[in-house]
Structure formats: structure tokens, C-alpha cells
XYZ file of N, CA and C in Angstrom:
195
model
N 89.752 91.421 106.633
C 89.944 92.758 107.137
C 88.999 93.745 106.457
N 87.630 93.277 105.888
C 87.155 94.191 105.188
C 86.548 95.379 106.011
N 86.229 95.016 107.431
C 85.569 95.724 107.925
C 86.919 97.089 108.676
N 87.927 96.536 108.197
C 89.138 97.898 108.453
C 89.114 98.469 107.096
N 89.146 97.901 106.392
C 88.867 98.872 104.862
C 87.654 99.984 105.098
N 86.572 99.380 105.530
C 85.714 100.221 105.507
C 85.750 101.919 106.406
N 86.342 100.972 107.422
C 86.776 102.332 108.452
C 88.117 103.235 107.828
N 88.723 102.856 107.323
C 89.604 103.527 106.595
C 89.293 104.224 105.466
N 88.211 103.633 104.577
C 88.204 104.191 103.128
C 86.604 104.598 102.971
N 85.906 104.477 103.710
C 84.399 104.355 103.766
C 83.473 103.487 103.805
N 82.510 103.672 103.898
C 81.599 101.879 104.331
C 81.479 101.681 102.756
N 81.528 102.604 101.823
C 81.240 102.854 100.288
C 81.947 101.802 99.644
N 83.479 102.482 99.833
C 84.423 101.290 99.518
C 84.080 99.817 99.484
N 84.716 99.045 97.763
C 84.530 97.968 97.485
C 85.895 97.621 96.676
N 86.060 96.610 97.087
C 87.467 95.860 96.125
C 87.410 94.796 95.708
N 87.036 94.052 94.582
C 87.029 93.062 93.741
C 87.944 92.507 92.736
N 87.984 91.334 91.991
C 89.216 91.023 91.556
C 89.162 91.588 90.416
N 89.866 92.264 90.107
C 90.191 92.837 88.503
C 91.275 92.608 88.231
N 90.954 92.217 86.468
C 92.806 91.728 86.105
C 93.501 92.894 85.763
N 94.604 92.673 86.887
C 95.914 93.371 86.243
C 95.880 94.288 87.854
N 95.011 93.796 88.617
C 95.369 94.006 90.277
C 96.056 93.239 91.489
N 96.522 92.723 91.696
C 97.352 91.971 92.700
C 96.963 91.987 94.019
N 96.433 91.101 94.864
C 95.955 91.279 96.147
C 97.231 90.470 96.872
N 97.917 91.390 98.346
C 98.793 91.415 98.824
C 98.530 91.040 100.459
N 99.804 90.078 101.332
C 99.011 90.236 102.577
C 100.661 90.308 103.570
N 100.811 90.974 104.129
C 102.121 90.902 105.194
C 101.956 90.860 106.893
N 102.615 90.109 107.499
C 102.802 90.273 108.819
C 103.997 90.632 109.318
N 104.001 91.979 110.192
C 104.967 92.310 110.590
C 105.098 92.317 112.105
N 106.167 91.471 112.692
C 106.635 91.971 114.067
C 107.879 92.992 114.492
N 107.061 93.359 115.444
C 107.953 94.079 116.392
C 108.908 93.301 117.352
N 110.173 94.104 117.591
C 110.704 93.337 118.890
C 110.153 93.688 120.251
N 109.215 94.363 120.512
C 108.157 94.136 121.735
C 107.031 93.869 121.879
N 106.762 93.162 120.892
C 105.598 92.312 121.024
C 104.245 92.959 119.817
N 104.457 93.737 119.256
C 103.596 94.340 118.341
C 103.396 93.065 116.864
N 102.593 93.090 116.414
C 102.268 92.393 115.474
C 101.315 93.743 114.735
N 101.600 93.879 113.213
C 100.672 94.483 112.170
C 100.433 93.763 110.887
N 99.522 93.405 110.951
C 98.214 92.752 109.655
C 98.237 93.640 108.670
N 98.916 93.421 107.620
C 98.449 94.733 106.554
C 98.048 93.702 105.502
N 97.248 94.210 104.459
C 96.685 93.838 103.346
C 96.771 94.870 102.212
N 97.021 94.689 101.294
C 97.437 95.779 100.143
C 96.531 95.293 98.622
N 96.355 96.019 97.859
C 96.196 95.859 96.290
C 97.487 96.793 95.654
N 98.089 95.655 94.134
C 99.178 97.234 93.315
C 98.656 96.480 92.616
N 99.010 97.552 91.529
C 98.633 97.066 90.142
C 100.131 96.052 89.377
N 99.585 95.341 88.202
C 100.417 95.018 87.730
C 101.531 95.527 87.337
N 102.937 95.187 87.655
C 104.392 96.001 87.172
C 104.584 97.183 87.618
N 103.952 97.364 88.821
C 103.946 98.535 89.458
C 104.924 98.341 90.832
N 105.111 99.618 91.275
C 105.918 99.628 92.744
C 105.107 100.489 93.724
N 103.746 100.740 93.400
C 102.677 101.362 94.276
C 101.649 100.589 94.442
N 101.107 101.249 95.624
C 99.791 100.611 96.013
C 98.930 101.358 96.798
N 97.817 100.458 97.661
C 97.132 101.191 98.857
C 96.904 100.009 99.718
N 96.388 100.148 100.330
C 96.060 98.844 101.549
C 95.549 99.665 102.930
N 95.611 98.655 104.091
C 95.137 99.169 105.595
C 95.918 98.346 106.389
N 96.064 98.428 107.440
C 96.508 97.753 108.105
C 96.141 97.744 110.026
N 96.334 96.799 110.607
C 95.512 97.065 111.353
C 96.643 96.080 113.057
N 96.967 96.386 114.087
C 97.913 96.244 115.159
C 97.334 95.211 116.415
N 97.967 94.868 116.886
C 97.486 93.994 118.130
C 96.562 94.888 119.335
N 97.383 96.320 118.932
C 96.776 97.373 120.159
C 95.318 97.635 119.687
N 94.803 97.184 118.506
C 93.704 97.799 117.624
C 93.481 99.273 116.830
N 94.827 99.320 117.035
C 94.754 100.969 115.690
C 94.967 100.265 114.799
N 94.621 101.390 113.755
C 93.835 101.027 112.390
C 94.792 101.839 111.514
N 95.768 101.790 110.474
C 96.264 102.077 109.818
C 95.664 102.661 107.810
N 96.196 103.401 107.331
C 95.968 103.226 106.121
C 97.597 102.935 105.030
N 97.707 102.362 104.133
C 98.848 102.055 104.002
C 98.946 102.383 102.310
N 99.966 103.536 101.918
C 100.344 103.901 100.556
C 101.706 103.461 100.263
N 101.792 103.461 99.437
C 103.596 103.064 99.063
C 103.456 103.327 97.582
């Protein structure tokens, strides 16, 4: 999904493995047929993050928690 990162965060944007970052991946359905792809980074012992996420319809999400 890097190329939704980019549209979300800038073509600038880069994410690599650093320790004490956590790379995250979820699929979520809908009960009408929706499916969303999200991908996240949090840090270690944390309950935050950022990520993107991206739908069957092709919108493009950004994702904080």
C-alpha cells in the first residue's frame, strides 16, 4: 500500500523498520459488501498510531488512533 501512503502523507513520506515501531495490518468487512485494507505503524507499549487505509470503492483513508 505504499503508493496510498504516499497519497495520503506525501510522495516525501518514507517508513522503515525502526526498533521500537510495530508494523500493523487489518481487514475489515462490512455487512454490504465493503472491504477496508488498513495498514498502521504504533510505537512500542503504546495505544496510538497512524496508518492509511484504503476501500473496495477506492477511497483512500488516513487512519489515527
Amino acid at each position: 500500500m505504499a503508493s496510498v501512503w504516499a497519497t495520503v502523507y506525501g510522495a516525501g513520506f518514507s517508513m522503515a523498520n525502526v526498533p521500537g515501531v510495530n508494523r500493523g495490518e487489518a481487514v475489515l468487512s462490512g455487512d454490504r459488501g465493503t472491504l477496508i485494507q488498513v495498514e498502521f505503524y504504533t510505537g512500542s507499549g503504546t495505544a496510538n498510531g497512524t496508518g492509511v487505509a484504503k476501500d473496495n470503492n477506492g477511497n483512500v483513508y488516513k487512519v489515527l488512533f
